[in-house]
Coordinates of C-alpha atoms and ligand atoms in Angstrom, one line a residue:
Chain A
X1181 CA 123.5 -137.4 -192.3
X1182 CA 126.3 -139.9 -191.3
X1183 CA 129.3 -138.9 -188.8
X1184 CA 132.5 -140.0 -188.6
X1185 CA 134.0 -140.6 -185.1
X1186 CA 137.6 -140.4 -184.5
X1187 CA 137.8 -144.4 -183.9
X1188 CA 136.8 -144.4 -188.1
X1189 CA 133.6 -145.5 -187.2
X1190 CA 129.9 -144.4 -188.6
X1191 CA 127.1 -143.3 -187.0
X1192 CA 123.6 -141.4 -188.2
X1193 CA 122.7 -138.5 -187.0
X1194 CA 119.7 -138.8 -184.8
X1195 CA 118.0 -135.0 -184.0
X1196 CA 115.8 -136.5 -182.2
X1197 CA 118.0 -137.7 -179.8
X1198 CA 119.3 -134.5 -178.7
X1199 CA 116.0 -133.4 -178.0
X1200 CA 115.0 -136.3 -175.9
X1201 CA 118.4 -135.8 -173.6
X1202 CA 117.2 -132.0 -173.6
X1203 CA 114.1 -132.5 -172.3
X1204 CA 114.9 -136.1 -169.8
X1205 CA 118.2 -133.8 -168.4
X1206 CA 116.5 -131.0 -168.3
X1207 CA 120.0 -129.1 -169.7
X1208 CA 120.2 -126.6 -172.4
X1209 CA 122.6 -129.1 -174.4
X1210 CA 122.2 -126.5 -177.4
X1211 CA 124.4 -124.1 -175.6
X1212 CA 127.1 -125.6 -175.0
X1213 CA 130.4 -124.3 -176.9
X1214 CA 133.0 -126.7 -176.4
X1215 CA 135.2 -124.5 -174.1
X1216 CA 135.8 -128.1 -172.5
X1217 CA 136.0 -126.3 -168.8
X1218 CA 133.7 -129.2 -167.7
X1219 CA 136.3 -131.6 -168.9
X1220 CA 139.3 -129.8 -167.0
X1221 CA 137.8 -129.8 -163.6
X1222 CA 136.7 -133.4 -164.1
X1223 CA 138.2 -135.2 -161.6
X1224 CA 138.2 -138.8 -164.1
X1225 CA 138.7 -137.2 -167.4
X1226 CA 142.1 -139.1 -167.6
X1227 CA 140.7 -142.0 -167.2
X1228 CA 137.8 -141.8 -169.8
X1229 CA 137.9 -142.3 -173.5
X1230 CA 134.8 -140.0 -173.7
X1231 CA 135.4 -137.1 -171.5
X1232 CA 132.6 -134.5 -170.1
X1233 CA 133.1 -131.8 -173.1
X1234 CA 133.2 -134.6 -175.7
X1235 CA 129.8 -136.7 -174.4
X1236 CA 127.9 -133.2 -174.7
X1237 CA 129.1 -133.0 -178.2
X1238 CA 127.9 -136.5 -179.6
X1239 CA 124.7 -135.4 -177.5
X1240 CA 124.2 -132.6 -179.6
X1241 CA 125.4 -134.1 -182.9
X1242 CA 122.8 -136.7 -182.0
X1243 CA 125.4 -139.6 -182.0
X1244 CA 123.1 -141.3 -180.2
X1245 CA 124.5 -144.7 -179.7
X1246 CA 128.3 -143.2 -179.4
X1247 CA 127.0 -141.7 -176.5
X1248 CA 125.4 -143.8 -174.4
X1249 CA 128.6 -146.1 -175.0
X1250 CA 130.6 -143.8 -173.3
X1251 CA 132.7 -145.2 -170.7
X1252 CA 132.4 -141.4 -168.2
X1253 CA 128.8 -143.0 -168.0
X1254 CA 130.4 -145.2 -165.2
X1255 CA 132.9 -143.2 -164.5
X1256 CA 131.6 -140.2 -163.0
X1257 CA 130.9 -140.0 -159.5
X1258 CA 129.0 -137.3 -159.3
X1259 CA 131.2 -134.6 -157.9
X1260 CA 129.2 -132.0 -159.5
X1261 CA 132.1 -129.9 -160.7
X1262 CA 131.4 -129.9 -164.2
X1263 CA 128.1 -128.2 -163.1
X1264 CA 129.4 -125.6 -160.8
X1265 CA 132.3 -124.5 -163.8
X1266 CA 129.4 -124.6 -166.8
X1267 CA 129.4 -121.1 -168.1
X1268 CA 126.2 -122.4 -169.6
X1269 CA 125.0 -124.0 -167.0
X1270 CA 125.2 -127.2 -168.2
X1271 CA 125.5 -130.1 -165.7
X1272 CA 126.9 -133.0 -167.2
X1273 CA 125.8 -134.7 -164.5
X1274 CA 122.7 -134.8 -165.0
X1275 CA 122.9 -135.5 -169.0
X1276 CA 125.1 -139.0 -167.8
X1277 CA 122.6 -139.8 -165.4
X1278 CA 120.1 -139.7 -168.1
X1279 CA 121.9 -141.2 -170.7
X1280 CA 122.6 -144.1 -168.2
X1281 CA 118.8 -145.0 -168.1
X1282 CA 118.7 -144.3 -171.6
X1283 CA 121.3 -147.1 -172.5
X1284 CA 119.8 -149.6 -169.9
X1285 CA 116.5 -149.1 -172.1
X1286 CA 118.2 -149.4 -175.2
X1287 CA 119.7 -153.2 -173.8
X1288 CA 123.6 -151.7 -173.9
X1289 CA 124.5 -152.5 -170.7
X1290 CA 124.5 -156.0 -168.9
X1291 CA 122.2 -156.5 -165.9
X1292 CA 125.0 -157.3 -163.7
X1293 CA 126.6 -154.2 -164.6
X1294 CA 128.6 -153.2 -161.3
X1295 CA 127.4 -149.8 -160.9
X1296 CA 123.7 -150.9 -161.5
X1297 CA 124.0 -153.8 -159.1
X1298 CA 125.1 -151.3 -156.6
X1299 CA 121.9 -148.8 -157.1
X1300 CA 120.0 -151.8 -157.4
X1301 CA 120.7 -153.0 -154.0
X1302 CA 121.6 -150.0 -152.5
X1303 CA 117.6 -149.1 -153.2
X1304 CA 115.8 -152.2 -152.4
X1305 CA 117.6 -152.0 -149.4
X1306 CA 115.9 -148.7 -148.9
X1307 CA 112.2 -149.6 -150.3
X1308 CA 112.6 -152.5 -147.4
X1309 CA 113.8 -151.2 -144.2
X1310 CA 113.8 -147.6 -145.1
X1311 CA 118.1 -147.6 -144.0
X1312 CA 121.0 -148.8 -145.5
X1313 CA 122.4 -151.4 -143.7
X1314 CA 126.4 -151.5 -144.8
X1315 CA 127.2 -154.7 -144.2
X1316 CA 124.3 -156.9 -145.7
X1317 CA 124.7 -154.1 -148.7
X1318 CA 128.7 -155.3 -148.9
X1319 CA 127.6 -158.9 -149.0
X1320 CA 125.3 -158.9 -151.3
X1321 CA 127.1 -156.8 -154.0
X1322 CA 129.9 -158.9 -153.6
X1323 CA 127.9 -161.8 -154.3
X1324 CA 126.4 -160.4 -157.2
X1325 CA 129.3 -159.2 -158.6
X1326 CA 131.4 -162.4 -158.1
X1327 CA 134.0 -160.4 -156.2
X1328 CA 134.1 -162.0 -152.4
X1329 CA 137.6 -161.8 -152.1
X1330 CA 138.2 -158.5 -153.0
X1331 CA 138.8 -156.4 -150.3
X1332 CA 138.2 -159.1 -147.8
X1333 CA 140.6 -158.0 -145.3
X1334 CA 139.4 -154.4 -145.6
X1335 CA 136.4 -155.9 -144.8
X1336 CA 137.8 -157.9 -141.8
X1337 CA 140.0 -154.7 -140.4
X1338 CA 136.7 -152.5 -140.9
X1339 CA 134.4 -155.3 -138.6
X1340 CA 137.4 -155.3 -135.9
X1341 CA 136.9 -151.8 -135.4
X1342 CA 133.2 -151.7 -135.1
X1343 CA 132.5 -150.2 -138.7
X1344 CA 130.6 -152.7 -140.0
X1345 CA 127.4 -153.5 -137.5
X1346 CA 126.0 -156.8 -137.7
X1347 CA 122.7 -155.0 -136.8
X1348 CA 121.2 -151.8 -137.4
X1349 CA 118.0 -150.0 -137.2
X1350 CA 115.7 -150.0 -139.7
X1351 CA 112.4 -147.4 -139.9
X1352 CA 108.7 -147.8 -138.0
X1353 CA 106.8 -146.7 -140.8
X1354 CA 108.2 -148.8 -143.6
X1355 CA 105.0 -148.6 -145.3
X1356 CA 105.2 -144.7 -145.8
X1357 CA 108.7 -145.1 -147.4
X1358 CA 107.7 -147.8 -149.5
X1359 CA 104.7 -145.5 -150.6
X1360 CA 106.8 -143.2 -151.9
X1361 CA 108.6 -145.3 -154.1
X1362 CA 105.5 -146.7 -155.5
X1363 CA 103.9 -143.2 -155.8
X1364 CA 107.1 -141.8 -158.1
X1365 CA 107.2 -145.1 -159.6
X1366 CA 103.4 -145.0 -160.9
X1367 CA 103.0 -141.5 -161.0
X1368 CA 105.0 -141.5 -164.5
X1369 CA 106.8 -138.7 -162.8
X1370 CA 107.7 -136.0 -165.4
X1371 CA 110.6 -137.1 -167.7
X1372 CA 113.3 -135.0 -165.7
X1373 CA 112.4 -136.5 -162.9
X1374 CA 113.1 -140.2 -163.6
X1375 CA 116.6 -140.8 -165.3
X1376 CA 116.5 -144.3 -165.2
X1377 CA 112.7 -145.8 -165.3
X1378 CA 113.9 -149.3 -165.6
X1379 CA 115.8 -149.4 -162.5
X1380 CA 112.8 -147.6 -160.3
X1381 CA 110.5 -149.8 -161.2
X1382 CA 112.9 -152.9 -160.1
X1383 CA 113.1 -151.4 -156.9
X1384 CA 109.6 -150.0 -156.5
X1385 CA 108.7 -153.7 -156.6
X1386 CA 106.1 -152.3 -159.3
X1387 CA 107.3 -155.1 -161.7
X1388 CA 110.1 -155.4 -163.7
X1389 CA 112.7 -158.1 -162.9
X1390 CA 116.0 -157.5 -162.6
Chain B
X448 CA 120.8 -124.3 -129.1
X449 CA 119.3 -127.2 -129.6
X450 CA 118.9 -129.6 -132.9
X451 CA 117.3 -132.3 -134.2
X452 CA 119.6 -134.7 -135.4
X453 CA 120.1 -136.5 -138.6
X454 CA 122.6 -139.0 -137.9
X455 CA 122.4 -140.9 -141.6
X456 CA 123.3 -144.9 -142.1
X457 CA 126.8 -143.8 -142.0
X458 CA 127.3 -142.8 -138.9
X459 CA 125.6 -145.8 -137.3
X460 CA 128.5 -147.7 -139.1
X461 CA 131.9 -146.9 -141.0
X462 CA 131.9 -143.3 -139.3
X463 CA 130.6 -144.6 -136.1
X464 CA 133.9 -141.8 -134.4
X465 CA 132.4 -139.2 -136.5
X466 CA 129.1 -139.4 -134.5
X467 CA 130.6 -140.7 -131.1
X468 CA 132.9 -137.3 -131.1
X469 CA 130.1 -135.0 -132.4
X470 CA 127.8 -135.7 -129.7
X471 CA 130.6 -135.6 -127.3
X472 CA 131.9 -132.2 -128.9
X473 CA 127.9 -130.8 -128.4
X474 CA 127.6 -131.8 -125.2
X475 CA 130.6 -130.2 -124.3
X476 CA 129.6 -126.9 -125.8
X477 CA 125.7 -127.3 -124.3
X478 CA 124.4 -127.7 -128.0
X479 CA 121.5 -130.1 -127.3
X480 CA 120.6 -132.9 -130.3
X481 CA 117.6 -135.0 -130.3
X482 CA 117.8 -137.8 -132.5
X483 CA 115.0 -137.3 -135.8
X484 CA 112.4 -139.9 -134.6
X485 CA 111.9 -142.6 -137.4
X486 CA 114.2 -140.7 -140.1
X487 CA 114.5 -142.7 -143.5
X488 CA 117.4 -143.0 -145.6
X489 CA 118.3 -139.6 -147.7
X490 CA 118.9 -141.9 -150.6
X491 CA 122.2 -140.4 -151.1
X492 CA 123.4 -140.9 -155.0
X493 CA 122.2 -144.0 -156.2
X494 CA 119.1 -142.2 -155.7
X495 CA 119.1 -139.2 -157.3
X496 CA 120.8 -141.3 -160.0
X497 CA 117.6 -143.4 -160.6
X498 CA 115.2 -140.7 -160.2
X499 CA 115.1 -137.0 -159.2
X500 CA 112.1 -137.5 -157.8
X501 CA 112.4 -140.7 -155.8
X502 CA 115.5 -138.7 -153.6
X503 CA 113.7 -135.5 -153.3
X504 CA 110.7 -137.5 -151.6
X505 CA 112.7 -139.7 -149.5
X506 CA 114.6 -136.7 -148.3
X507 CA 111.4 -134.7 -147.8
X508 CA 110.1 -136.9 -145.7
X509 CA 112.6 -136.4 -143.6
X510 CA 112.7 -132.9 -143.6
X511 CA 108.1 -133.1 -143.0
X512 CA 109.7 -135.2 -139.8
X513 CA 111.8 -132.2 -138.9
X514 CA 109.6 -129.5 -139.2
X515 CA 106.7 -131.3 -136.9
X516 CA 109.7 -131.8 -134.3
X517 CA 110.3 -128.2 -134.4
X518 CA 114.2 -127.8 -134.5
X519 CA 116.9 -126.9 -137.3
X520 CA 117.5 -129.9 -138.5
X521 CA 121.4 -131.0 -138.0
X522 CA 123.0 -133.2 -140.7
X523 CA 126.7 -134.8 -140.0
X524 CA 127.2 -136.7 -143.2
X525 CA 128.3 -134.5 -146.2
X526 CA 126.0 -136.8 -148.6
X527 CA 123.0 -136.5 -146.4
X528 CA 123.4 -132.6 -145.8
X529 CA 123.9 -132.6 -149.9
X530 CA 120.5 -134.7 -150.2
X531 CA 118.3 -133.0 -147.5
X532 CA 119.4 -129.6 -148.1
X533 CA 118.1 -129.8 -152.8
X534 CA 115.0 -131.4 -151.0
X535 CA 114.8 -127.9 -148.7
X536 CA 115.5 -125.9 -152.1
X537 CA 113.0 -128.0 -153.9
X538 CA 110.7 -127.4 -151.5
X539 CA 111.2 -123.6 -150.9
X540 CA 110.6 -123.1 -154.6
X541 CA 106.9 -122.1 -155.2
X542 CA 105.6 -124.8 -158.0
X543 CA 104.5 -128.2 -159.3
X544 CA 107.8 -130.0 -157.4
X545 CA 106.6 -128.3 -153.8
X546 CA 103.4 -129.3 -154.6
X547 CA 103.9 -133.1 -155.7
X548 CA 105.9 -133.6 -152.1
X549 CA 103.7 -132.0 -150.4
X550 CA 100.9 -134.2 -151.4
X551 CA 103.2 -137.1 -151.1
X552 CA 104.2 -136.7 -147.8
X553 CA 100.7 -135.0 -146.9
X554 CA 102.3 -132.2 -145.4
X555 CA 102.1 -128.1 -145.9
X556 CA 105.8 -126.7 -146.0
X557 CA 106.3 -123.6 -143.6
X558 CA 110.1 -123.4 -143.9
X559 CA 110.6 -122.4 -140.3
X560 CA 112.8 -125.3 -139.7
X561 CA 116.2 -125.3 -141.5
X562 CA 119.2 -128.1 -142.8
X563 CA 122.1 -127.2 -141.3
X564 CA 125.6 -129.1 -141.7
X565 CA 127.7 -130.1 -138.8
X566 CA 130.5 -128.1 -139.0
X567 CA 128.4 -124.5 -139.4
X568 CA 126.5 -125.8 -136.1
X569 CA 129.0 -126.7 -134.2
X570 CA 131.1 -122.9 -135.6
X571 CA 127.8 -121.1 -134.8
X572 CA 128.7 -121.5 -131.0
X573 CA 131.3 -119.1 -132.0
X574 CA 135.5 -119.6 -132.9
X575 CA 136.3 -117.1 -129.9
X576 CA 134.2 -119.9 -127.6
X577 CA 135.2 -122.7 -128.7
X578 CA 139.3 -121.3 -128.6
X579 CA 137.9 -121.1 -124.5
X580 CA 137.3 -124.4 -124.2
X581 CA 140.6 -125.6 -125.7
X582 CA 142.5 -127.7 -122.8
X583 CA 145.1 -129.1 -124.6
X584 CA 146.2 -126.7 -127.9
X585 CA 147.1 -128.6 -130.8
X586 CA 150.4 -127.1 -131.3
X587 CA 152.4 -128.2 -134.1
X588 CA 149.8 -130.1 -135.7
X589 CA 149.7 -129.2 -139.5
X590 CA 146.5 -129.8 -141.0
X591 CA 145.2 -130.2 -144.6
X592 CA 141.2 -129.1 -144.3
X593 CA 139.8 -130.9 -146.9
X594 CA 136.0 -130.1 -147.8
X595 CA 135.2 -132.6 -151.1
X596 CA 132.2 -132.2 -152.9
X597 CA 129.3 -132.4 -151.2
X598 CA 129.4 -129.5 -148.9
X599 CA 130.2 -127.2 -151.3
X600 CA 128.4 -128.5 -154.7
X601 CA 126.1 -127.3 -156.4
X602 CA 127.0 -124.3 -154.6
X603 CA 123.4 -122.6 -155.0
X604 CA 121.7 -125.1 -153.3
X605 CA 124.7 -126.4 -150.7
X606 CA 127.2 -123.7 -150.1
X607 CA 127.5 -122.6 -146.7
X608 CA 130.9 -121.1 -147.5
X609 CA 133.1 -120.6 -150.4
X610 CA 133.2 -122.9 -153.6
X611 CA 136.0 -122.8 -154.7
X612 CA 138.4 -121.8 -151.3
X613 CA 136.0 -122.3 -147.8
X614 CA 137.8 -121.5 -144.8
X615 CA 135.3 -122.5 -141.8
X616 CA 137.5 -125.4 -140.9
X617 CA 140.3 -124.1 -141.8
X618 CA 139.6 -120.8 -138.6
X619 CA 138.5 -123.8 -136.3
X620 CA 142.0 -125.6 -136.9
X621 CA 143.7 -122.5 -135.9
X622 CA 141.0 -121.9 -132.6
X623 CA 142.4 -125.0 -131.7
X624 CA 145.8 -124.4 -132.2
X625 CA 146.5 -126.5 -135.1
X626 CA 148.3 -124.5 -138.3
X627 CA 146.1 -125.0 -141.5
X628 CA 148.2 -125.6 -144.5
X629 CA 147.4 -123.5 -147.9
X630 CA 146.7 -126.2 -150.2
X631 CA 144.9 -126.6 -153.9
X632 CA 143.0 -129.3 -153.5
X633 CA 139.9 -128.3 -150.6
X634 CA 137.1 -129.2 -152.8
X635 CA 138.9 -131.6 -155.4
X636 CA 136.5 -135.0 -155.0
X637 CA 138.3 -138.4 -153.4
X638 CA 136.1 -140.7 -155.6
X639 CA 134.4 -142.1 -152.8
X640 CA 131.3 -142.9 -155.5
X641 CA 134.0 -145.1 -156.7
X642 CA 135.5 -146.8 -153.7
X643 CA 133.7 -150.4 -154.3
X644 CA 132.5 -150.0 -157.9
X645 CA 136.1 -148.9 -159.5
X646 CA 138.9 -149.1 -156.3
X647 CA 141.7 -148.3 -159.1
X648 CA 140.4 -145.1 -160.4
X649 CA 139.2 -143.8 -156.7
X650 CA 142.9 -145.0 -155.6
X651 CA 144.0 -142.8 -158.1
X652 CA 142.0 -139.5 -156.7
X653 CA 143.0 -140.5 -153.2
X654 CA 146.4 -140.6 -154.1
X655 CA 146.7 -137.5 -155.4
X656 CA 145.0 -135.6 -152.6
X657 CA 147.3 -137.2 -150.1
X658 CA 150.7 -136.4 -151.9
X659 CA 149.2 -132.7 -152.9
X660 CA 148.8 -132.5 -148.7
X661 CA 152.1 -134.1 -147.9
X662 CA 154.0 -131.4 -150.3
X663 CA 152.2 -128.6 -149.0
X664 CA 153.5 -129.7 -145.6
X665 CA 150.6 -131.2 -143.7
X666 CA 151.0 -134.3 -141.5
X667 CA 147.0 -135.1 -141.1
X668 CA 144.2 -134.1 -143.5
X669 CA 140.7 -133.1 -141.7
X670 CA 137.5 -133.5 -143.0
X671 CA 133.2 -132.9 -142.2
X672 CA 132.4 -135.3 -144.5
X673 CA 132.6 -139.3 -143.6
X674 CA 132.2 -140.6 -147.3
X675 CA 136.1 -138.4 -147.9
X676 CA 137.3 -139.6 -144.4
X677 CA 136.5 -143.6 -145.4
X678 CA 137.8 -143.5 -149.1
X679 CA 141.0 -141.1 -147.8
X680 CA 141.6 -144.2 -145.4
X681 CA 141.1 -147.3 -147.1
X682 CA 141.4 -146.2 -150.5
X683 CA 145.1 -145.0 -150.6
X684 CA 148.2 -146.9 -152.1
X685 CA 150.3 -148.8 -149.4
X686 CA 153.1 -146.3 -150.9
X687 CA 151.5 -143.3 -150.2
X688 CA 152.0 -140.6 -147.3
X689 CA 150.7 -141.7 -143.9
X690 CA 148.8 -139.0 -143.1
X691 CA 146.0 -140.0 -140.5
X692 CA 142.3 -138.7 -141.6
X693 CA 140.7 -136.9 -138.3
X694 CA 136.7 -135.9 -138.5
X695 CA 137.3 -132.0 -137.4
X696 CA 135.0 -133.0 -134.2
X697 CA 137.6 -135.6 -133.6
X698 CA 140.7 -132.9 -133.1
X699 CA 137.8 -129.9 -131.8
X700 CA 137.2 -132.9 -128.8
X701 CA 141.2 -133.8 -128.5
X702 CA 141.9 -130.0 -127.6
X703 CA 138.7 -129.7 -125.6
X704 CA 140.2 -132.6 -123.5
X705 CA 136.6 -134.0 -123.6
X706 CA 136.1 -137.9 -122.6
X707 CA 136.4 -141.0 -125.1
X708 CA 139.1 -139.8 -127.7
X709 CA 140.4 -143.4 -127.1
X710 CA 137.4 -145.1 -128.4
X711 CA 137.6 -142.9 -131.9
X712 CA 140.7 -143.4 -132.2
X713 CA 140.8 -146.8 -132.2
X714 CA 138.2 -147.3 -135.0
X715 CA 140.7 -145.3 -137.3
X716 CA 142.2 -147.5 -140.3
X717 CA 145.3 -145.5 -140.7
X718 CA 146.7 -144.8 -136.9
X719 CA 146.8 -141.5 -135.6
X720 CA 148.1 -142.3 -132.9
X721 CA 151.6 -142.0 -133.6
X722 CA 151.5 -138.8 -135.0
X723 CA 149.5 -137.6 -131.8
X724 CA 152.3 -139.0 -129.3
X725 CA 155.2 -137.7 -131.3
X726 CA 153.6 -133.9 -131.0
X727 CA 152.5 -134.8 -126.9
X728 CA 148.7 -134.7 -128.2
X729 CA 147.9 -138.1 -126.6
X730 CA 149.1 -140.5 -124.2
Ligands
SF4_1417 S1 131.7 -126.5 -169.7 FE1 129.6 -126.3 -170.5 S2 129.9 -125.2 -172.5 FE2 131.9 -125.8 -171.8 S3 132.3 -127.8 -172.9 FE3 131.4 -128.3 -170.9 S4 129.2 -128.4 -171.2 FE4 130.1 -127.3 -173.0
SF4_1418 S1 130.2 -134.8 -162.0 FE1 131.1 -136.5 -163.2 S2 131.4 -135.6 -165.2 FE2 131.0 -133.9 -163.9 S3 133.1 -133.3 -163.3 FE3 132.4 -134.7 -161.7 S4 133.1 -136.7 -162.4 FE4 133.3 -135.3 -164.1

C-alpha cells in the first residue's frame, strides 16, 4: 500500500516498521488516537514540521522513512510532557529516542550531526573519567561542530565568574565505570534498552568509529 | 539529619552558587552532608538517549555507593535527581532490570537508603523552622517559583509534589518573606537540552517564560534546578525582562543572613544585585 503525505510525496507502507518501534520503544503505538494532547503540551511543536501527534501517526502507518526524517527527532529535549498528558500512555519520548538510533542505522543523518556530536562526547567523556568535565566538553564540541565563535563571550563571561573550571575531578575507579559501558554494550541489552546501538558502541570503545 | 551528598558535574562548575549556598544553607540548619565518595556521572540525557540501560547502570552505581555509605542520598541537580531517582524505581521493581544491575554492579538492593531532591531536604527541617531562622525577611520581593521538568516528570517515578501546580517553593518563598506570584508556567520546560545544540529555539522557550513572569508581576524567578537557572540566564534575548535567576538556597541563605551571599552573587550572569539594593536586601 502506497501513502500520500501532505508534501505530495509517496511512501510504502511498511507494517513491519511499526512493530519494530513497538517493541525498541517499548510504547503501545497501536493506541494512540490522535487526540494530539501530546502535541499541545509540547513545548517545540511550533517549531517542528512533524509535531509529537503527527510522528506517532506515520509510526503507526509505517511511514517508515517519513518518520525517521522528522525534524522533532532533534528537536525535542526531552521534557517528558507528552508522556505525563498521554491518555494512553504513550511517551513520545521514548519513540523519538528510538527512531533517532533507528535513522543513524539507516545512514539518514550525518556523523557530525550536532546533537550526536554532543552525546558522542558528552559519553566518551564519561567512559573516560567517569565526570563531565564542562569546559573540555565546550571545546571539543565546538571544534567538532566548526562553531568556535559562537557564544565565545558567553563563554569568556561564564570563565570570569568561575563557571567553567579549568580542572575538575574525575572518578578512582574508572575501570568500574568503563565496565559498565562495555557490559550494556556487549550484553546486546534487550531492544528497549538500547535506542541507539551505533552510538553505544562508539563510546563503549567496543568498536565502531565514529 | 544527615545526607550523603550528590553534588553532580554541575555543581562543581556552571552552578558552582547553587552548591556554595546549599552547603552554607545546611550548615546553617545542622543538616549534615557527606560528599558520595567516588560518585560517577548520572549520565543525565545524552544517556538515557543512547541506551536505557547504560543510564540506569551508571546511576545505580551510584545509588550501590549510597546504600554501603548508609545515608538518604541528597541530589541538588534537577537532572541528576531525575536520573538517580528511575534508577531507584528500576531497582525497586522486582524483575530481570533489578536483577541485570544488581549483577552489574555486584550488589543486593535493600532499599533502606533513599534519593531525595534538594529542596524536599532542605523543607523537611520544617517551613515553621526555617521562617525562625529568617534574619533579614525578604519583603517586597516578588518571586516567580519555577520548577521545569525534571523535578516533576515522569511524575510516577519523580514527583515529590504536584505535576502540574507544586507549591513546596512556592510556602518557602513566603517563610521567607518573599510574595510568590500565581503564574502558568511552573513546570513549562526552558529548553535547556537545547541551549548549545539549537540556542534559537531554547531562546525562544526562555523568552516566553520570562515575559509570562514579568506580566504576572514577578521581579526574580527562583528555581531547584541548575540546568533552568543556566539556560534562564544566558539563554534569554537582550530585549527581554531582567529578572535575575536565584537558586531557592540562594534567597533561603539571603534571609537567614548566613556568610558568603557575596561570592554567589557574583557568579550570577544577569545581576541581582540591583534588584536586591533597590528592595534594602543587600548592601
Ligand atoms: S497524546 Fe497519546 S493518544 Fe494523543 S495523539 Fe499523542 S500519542 Fe496519540
Ligand atoms: S518530550 Fe519532546 S516530544 Fe515530548 S513534549 Fe517534550 S519536547 Fe515535545
Amino acid at each position: 500500500m502506497y501513502l500520500l503525505t501532505s508534501q505530495g510525496e509517496r511512501e510504502q507502507a511498511d507494517p513491519r516498521f511499526r512493530e519494530e518501534v513497538r517493541l525498541r520503544s517499548g510504547q503501545p503505538v497501536e493506541l494512540c488516537f490522535q487526540c494530539q494532547e501530546c502535541t499541545n503540551g509540547c513545548p517545540v511543536a511550533e517549531f517542528a514540521a512533524y509535531r509529537p501527534g503527527l510522528v506517532v501517526r506515520l509510526v503507526q502507518l509505517g511511514l517508515r522513512h517519513r518518520a525517521l526524517s522528522a525534524d522533532l527527532l532533534w528537536l525535542c529535549p526531552a521534557c517528558e510532557t507528552c508522556a505525563a498528558r498521554c491518555p494512553n500512555g504513550i511517551s513520545v519520548r521514548r519513540v523519538l529516542d528510538v527512531l533517532r538510533g533507528m535513522s543513524v542505522a539507516a545512514g539518514l543523518v550525518p556523523l557530525n550531526h550536532r546533537e550526536l556530536v554532543f552525546d558522542h562526547l558528552f559519553l566518551t567523556g564519561i567512559a573516560g573519567r567517569g565526570r563531565v568535565a564542562e569546559l573540555p566538553l565546550l571545546l571539543r564540541y565546538k571544534l567538532a561542530t566548526r562553531e568556535i565563535l559562537r557564544d565565545a563571550g558567553l563563554g569568556l563571561r561564564m570563565l570570569r565568574r568561575g563557571k567553567l573550571p579549568l580542572r575538575t575531578d574525575g572518578v578512582k575507579n574508572r575501570a568500574e565505570v568503563r565496565r559498565l559501558f562495555r557490559a550494556v554494550a556487549d550484553a546486546g541489552a534487550s531492544p528497549e534498552q538500547v535506542e541507539n546501538p551505533h552510538l553505544l558502541r562508539a563510546t563503549a570503545g567496543a568498536g565502531g568509529g565514529w | 539529619m544527615r545526607y550523603s551528598y550528590y553534588p553532580g558535574c554541575s555543581l562543581a562548575a556552571a552552578a558552582a552558587e547553587y552548591d556554595l549556598s546549599l552547603r552554607r544553607v545546611c550548615a546553617a540548619l545542622g543538616v549534615d552532608l557527606a560528599e558520595l565518595p567516588d560518585w560517577n556521572c548520572c549520565g543525565a540525557t545524552p544517556a538515557a538517549r543512547v541506551s536505557t540501560a547504560l543510564a540506569l547502570a551508571l546511576s545505580a552505581r551510584n545509588l550501590a555507593l549510597a546504600q554501603r555509605a548508609g545515608l538518604d542520598l541528597m541530589v541538588p541537580c534537577a537532572a541528576c535527581y531525575n536520573r538517580l531517582r528511575r534508577a531507584e524505581h528500576a531497582l525497586a521493581s522486582e524483575g530481570p532490570r533489578r536483577r541485570n544491575l544488581e549483577e552489574m554492579l555486584n550488589f543486593r538492593y535493600t532499599g533502606e537508603v533513599k534519593v531525595v531532591s534538594a529542596p524536599e531536604a532542605v523543607c523537611r527541617v520544617g517551613l515553621r523552622a526555617i521562617a525562625d531562622r529568617v534574619r533579614r525577611p525578604l519583603e517586597g520581593l516578588q518571586v516567580a517559583c519555577y520548577y521545569g521538568c525534571l523535578l516533576v516528570r515522569p511524575p510516577e517515578i519523580v514527583a515529590f509534589d504536584d505535576e502540574e501546580s507544586p507549591v513546596l517553593l512556592d510556602k518557602l518563598m513566603l517563610a521567607l518573606g518573599a510574595t510568590p506570584v500565581e503564574w502558568a508556567y511552573k513546570t513549562d520546560c526552558c529548553g535547556a537540552g537545547l541551549a548549545l545544540t539549537r540556542p534559537e529555539t531554547a531562546q525562544r522557550l526562555v523568552d516566553r517564560l520570562l515575559a509570562a513572569a514579568a506580566e504576572a508581576g514577578a521581579e526574580a524567578v527562583v528555581t531547584a534546578c541548575n540546568q533552568c537557572q543556566i539556560s534562564l540566564e544566558t539563554r534569554r534575548a537582550a530585549a527581554s525582562p531582567p529578572l535575575p535567576v536565584f537558586y531557592f538556597t540562594e534567597l533561603t541563605g539571603l534571609a537567614m543572613g548566613v556568610p558568603g551571599t557575596g561570592d554567589w552573587f557574583r557568579r550570577h550572569l544577569v545581576d541581582p544585585l540591583p534588584l536586591l539594593r533597590r528592595l534594602r536586601l543587600a548592601g
